[in-house]
XYZ file of C-alpha atoms in Angstrom:
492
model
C 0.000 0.000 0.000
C 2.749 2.255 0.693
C 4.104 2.079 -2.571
C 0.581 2.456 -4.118
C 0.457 5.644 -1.959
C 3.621 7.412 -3.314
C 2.645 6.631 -6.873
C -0.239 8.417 -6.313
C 1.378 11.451 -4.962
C 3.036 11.933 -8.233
C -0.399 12.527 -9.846
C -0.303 16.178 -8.283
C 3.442 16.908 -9.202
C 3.896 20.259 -10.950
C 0.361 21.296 -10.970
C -1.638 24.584 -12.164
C 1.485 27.007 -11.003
C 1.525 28.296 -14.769
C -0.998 28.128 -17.902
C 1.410 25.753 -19.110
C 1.111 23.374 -16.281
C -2.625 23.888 -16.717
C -2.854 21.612 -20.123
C 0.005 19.155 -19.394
C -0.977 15.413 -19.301
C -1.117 13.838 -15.601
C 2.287 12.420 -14.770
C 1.260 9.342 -13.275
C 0.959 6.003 -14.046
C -1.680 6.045 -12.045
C -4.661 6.981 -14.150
C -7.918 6.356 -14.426
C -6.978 4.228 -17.602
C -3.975 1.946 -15.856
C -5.584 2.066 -12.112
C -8.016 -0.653 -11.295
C -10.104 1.063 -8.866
C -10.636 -1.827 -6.100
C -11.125 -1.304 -2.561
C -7.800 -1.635 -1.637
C -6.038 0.857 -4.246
C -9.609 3.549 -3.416
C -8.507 3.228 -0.218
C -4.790 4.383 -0.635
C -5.471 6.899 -3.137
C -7.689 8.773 -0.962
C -4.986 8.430 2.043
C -2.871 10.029 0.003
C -5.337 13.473 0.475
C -3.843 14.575 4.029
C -0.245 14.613 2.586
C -1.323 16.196 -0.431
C -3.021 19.313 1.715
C -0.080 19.479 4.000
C 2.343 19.650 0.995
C 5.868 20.002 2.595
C 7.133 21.144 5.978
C 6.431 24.673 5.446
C 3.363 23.942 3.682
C -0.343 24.536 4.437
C 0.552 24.144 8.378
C 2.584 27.327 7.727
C 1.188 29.152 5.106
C -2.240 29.463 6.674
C -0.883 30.820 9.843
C 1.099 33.553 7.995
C -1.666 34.158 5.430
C -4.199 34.835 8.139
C -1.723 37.183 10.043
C -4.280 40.369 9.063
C -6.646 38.851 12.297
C -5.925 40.687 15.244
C -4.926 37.371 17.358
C -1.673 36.877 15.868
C 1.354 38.834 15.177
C 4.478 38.431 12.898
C 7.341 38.595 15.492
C 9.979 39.383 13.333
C 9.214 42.686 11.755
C 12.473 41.907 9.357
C 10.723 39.286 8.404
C 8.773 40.772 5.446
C 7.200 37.091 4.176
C 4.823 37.500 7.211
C 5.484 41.128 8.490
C 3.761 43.018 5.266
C 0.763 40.629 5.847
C 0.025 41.257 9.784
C 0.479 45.050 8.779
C -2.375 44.352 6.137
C 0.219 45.324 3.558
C -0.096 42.175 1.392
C 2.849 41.574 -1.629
C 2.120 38.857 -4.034
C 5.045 36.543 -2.419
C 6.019 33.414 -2.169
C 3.925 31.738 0.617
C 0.904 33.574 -1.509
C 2.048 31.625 -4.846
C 3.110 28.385 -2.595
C -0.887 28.363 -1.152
C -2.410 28.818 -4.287
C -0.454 26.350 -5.691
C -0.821 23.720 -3.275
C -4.807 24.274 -3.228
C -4.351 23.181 -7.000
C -2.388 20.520 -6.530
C -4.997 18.957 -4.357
C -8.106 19.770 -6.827
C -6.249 18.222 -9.575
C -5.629 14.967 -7.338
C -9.601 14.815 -6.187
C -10.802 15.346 -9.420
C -8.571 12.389 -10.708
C -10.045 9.891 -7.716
C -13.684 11.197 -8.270
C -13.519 10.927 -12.249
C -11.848 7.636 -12.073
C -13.710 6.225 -9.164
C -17.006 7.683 -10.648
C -16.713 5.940 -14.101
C -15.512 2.625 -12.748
C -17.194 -0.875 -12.681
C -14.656 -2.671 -10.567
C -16.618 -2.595 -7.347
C -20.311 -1.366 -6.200
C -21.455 1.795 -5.775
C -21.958 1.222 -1.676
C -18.188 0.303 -1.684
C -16.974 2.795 -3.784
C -19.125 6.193 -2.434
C -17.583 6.959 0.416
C -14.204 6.920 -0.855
C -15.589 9.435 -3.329
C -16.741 11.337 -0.998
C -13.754 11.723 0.830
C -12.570 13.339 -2.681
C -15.289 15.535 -2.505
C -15.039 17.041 1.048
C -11.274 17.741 -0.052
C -12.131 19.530 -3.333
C -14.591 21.241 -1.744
C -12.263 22.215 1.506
C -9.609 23.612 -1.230
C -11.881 25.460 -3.248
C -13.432 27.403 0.105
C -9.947 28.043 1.102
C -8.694 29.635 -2.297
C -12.323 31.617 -2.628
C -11.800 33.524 0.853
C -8.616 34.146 0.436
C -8.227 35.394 -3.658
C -12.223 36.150 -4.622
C -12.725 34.968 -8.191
C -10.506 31.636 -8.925
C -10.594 28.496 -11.518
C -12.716 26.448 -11.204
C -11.518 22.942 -12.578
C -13.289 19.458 -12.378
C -11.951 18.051 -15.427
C -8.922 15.761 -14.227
C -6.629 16.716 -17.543
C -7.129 20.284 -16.193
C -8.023 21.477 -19.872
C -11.543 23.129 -19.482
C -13.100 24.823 -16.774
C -16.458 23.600 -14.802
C -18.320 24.990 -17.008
C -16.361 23.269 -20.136
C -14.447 26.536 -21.216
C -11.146 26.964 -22.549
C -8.463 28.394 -22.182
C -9.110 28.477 -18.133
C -10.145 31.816 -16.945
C -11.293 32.777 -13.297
C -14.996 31.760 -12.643
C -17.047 34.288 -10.395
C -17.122 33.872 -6.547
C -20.913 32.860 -6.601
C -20.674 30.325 -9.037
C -17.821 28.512 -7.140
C -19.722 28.407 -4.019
C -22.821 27.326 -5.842
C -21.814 24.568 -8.585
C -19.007 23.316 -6.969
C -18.571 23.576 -3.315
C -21.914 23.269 -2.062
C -22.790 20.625 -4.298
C -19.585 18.837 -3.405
C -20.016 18.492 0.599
C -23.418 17.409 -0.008
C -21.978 14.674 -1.846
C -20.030 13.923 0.833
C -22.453 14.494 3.702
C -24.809 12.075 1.913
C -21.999 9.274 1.354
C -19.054 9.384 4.475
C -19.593 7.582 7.347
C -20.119 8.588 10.598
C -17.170 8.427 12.050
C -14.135 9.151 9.847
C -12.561 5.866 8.030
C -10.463 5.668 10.849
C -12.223 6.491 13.694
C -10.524 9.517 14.505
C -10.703 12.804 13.519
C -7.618 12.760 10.699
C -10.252 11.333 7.425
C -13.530 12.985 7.178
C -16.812 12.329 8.479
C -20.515 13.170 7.898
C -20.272 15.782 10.825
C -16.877 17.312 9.172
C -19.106 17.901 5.721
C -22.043 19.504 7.926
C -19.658 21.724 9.850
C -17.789 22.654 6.529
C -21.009 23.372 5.064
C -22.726 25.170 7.733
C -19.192 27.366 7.646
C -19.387 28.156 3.879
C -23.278 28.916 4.543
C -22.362 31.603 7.138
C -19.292 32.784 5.024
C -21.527 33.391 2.150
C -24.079 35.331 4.379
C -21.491 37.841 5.078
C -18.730 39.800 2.945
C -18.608 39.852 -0.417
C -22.045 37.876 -1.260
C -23.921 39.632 1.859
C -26.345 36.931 0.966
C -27.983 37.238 4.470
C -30.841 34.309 3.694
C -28.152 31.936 4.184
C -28.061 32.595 8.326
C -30.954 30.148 8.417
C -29.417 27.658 6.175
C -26.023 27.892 8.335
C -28.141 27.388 11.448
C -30.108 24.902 10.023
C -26.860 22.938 8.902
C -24.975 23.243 12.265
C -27.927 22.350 14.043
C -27.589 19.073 12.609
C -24.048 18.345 13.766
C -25.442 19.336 17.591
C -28.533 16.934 17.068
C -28.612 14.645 14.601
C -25.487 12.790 13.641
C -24.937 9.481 14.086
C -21.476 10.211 15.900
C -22.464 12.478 19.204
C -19.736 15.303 19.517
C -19.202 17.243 22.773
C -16.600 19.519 24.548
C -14.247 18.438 26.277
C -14.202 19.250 29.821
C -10.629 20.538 30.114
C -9.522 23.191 26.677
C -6.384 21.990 26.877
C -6.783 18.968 26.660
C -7.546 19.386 23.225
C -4.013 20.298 22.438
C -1.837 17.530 23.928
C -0.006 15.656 21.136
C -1.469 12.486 22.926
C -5.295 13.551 22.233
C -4.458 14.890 18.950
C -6.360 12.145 16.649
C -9.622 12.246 19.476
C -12.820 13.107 17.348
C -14.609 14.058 21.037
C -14.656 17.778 20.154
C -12.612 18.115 17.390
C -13.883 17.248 13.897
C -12.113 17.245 11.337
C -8.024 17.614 11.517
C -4.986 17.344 10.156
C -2.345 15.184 12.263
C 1.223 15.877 11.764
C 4.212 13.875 12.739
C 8.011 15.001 11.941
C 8.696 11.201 12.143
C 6.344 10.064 9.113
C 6.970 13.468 6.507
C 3.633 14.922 7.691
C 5.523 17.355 10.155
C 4.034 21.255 11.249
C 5.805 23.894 11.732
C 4.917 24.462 15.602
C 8.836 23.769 16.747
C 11.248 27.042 16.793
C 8.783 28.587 14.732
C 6.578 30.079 17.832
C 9.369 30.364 20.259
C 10.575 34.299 20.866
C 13.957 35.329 20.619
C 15.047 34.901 24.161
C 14.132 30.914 23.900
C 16.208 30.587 21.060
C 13.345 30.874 18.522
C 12.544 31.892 15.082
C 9.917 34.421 16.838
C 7.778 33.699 13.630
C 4.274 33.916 15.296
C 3.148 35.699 18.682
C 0.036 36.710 20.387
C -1.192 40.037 19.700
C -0.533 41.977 22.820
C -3.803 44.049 22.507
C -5.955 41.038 21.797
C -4.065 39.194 24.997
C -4.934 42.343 27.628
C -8.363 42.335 26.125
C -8.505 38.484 25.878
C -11.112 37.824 29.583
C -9.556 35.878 33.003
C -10.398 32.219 31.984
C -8.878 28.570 31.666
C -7.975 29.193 28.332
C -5.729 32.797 28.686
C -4.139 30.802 31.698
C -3.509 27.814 29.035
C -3.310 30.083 25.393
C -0.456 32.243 26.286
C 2.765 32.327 28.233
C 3.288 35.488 30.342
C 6.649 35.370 31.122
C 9.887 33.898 30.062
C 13.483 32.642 32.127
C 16.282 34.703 30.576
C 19.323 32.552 32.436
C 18.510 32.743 35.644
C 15.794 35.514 35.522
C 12.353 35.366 34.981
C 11.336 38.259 32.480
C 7.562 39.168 31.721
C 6.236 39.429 28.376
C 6.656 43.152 28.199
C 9.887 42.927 28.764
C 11.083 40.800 26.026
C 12.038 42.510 22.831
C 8.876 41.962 21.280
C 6.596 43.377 23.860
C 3.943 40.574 22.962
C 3.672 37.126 24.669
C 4.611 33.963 22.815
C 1.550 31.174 22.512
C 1.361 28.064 24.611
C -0.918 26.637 22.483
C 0.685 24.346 20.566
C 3.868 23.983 22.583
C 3.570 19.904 23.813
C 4.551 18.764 20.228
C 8.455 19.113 20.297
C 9.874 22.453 20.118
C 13.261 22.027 19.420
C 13.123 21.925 15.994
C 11.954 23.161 12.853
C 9.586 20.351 12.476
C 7.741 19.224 14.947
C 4.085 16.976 15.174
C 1.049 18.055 16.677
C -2.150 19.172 15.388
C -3.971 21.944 12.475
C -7.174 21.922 13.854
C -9.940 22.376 10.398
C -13.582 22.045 12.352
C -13.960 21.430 16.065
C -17.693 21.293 18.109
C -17.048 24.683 19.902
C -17.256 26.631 16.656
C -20.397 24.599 15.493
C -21.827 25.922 18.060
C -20.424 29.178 18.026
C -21.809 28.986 14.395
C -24.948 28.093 15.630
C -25.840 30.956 17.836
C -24.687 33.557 15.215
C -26.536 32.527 12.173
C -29.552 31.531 14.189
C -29.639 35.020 15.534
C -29.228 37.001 12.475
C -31.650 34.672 10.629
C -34.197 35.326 13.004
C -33.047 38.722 14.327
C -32.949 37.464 18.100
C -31.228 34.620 19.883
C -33.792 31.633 21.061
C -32.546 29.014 23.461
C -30.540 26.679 21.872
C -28.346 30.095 20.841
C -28.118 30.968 24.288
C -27.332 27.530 25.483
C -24.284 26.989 22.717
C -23.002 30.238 23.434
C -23.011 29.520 26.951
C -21.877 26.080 26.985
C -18.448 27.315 24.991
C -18.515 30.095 28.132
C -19.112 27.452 30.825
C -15.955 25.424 29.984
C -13.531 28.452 29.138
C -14.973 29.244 32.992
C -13.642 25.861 34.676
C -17.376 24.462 34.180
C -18.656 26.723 36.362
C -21.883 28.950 34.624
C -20.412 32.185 32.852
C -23.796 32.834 31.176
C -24.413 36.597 29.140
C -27.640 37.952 30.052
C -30.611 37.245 29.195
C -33.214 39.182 27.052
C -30.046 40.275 24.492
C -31.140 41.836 21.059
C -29.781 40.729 18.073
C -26.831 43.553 18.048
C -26.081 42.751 21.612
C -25.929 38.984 21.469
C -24.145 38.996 18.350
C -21.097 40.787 19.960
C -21.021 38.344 22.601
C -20.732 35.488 20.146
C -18.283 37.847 17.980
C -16.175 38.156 20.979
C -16.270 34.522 22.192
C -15.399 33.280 18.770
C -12.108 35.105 18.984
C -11.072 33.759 22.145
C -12.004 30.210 21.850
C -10.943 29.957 18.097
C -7.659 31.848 19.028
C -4.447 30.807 16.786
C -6.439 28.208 14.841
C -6.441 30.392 11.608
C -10.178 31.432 11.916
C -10.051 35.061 13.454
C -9.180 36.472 9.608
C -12.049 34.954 7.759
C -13.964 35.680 10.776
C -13.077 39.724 10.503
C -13.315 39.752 6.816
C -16.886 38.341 6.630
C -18.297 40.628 8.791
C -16.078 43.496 7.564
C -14.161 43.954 10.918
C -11.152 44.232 9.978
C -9.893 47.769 10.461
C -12.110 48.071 13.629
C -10.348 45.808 15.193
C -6.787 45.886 13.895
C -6.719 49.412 14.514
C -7.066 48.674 18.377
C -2.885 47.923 17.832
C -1.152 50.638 17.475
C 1.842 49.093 16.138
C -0.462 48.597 12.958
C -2.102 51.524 13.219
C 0.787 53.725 12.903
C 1.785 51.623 9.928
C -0.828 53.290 7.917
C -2.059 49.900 6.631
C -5.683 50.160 8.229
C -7.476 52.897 6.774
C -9.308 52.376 3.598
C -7.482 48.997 3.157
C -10.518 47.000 1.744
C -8.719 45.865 -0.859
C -6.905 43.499 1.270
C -9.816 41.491 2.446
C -8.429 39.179 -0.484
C -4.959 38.348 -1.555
C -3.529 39.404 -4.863
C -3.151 36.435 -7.602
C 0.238 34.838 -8.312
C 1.989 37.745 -10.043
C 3.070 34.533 -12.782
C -0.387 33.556 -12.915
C -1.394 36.865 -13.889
C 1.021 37.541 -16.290
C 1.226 34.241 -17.897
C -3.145 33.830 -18.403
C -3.565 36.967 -18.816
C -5.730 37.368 -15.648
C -6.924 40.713 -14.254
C -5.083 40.842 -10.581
C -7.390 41.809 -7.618
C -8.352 45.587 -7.099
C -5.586 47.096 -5.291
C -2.554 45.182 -6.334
């Protein structure tokens, strides 16, 4: 299997970082014409997926942390750092980890679209056997697709597995419109794959994906399309309606977890309790993150890559998970030396610190969908649909509260409009969601961004807030554009 699984790597080699690339022949032998699509070879190509997603050692792991730098959780550390610096400081360049993401997002459409065309057209087993392994391909394409919409607006949108036509069968490949990627291909993707994947993930964990991980993806893109750019604000109901059925009626029961952190312990790290849908990295098995040196400051010995906003931390409220999330002071030889005083002035994250930190590589955990924002999703679409918070809003809201509080009650009050509950469940999304990549998208969508970056000063004074729009998406691959002849994003 192992060798079957390397072969099939190959299939996404070189993919869709030019025009050129965009028309070459797959270089596999693996194709639908030489593959015979039994269980056991379904079943390898779609473990192949994870790797494909994570890419390399500085691949998605990293790149989403630094492309997501414009929240207001996380900070570049090294300001001569400009990869990641120019992005916290909402100054975005079309760079390398911008090209390297786009690329990669590619790489894994072309390698779903090969599994779904050649698993679709093929006799060799039944369709029971066969659908879920599909489906799998489905949830991916979909995930990608959601990923490269957020974060670059109009994109290609490519089913054919020769990548030589477009979704809607036109060529050369041009960039379809934001809507139409939502609604012909990732929508009708994760209903595939809510309709078709098991219960519980293939293997019982949270690292393949599950019915609940295509509800909670869906009920995400539902709420994402509600807000910024699409405003289409009908789709709060639908996002409620969709997360509702992770809390009630899947056939796998999620839950939180009594204690946060044990959701981050490299131990726990494959549990499906709370969180969803995951990706599980090891530095032993080439599936490594990047949490090592990366996220250690200067005075550890670190890269001082990624920090904790200091503004976000003094704002962040007195609960198990600021005690757990960040670390407020540092041992400089033989003294002990708060975060204020180190040269960054901003406190390093805890987070993700029980994975091995004395590398570049380390394993650990990219957390994708966990139950806390389902429910967090919950209670914010099902108040703006209905333009006040019933119950169940109340109770999910709460419930994320109650835990961050030691399990003792931390409830808001009661009789909340629908501005006034909504900034409760704006805030509490920040803090429980902190350093997981979310708090960008989350600012975007609801058009945030400068209100709440411009509570820094150190980005304020940068001049990158005001009137900076433009940078609620990335600019295209400078080749891309110049090679396709693409129109780059406003701005850029």
């Amino acid at each position: 299997m192992k060798t079957i699984i390397k072969a099939a790597l190959t299939l996404c080699v070189g993919i869709c970082v030019s025009c050129v690339d965009l028309y070459q022949e797959p270089r596999s032998v693996l194709t639908p014409e030489t593959i015979e699509y039994n269980e056991r070879n379904m079943e390898a190509l779609v473990t192949g997926l994870p790797k494909v997603l994570w890419s390399n050692n500085y691949g998605f792991n990293c790149r989403l942390q630094s492309l997501t730098l414009g929240g207001d959780d996380v900070v570049a550390g090294q300001i001569g750092s400009t990869r990641t610096f120019d992005i916290d400081e909402l100054h975005v360049k079309s760079g390398t980890d911008v090209s390297n993401f786009f690329s990669n997002m590619y790489s894994l459409i072309q390698y779903c679209n090969q599994i779904i065309d050649g698993i679709s057209k093929s006799t060799d087993t039944s369709e029971e056997v066969k659908r879920p392994y599909e489906a799998e391909a489905h949830f991916y394409r979909a995930l990608a697709y959601f990923y490269l919409v957020r974060f670059f607006g109009d994109v290609p949108a490519i089913t054919d597995p020769y990548t030589q036509t477009d979704m809607f069968g036109n060529s050369p490949i041009m960039r379809n419109k934001t809507i139409d990627v939502y609604e012909q291909l990732i929508i009708p993707d994760l209903q595939f794959a809510e309709k078709y994947l098991p219960d519980r993930g293939r293997l019982d964990n949270n690292s393949t994906p599950s019915i609940g991980a295509a509800k909670a993806c869906l009920a995400d893109v539902y709420l994402t399309m509600a807000g910024w750019p699409l405003k289409k604000t009908e789709m709060y109901a639908q996002a409620a309606a969709k997360a509702k059925e992770v809390i009630e009626k899947t056939g796998h029961k999620y839950t939180l977890v009594s204690d946060y952190s044990e959701l981050w312990k490299e131990v726990n790290k494959a549990d499906d309790t709370e969180h969803i849908f995951a990706i599980n990295h090891s530095a032993t098995y080439d599936m490594a993150s990047q949490y090592g040196i990366s996220y250690l400051c200067t005075e550890e010995g670190g890269w001082t890559d990624y920090l904790a906003d200091s503004v976000f931390f003094e704002r962040y409220p007195e609960d198990t998970r600021k005690e757990f999330n960040f670390i407020t002071s540092i041992k400089v030889g033989i003294v002990k030396r708060p975060w204020k005083k180190l040269e960054m002035r901003c406190p390093p994250i805890n987070k993700y610190r029980d994975y091995g930190i004395t590398s570049a590589q380390s394993n650990g955990i990219t957390p994708i969908y966990r139950y806390a924002e389902v429910l967090l999703i919950y209670a914010e679409a099902q108040n703006r649909a209905d333009h006040g918070p019933n119950d169940l809003a109340y109770q999910c809201l709460n419930d994320v509260r109650k835990r961050a509080n030691g399990g003792v009650a931390n409830d808001v009050p009661a009789g909340l409009d629908e501005e006034g509950f909504n900034q409760y469940v704006f805030d509490e999304r920040g803090w429980e969601l902190f350093a997981e990549c979310k708090r960008w998208f989350q600012l975007v969508r609801t058009e945030r961004v400068e209100e709440y970056n411009k509570l820094n000063p150190r980005i304020w004074d940068m001049g990158f807030v005001e009137n900076q729009q433009r940078n609620y998406i990335l600019p295209l691959p400078s080749s891309q554009v110049e090679m396709c002849g693409w129109e780059q994003n406003p701005g850029y």
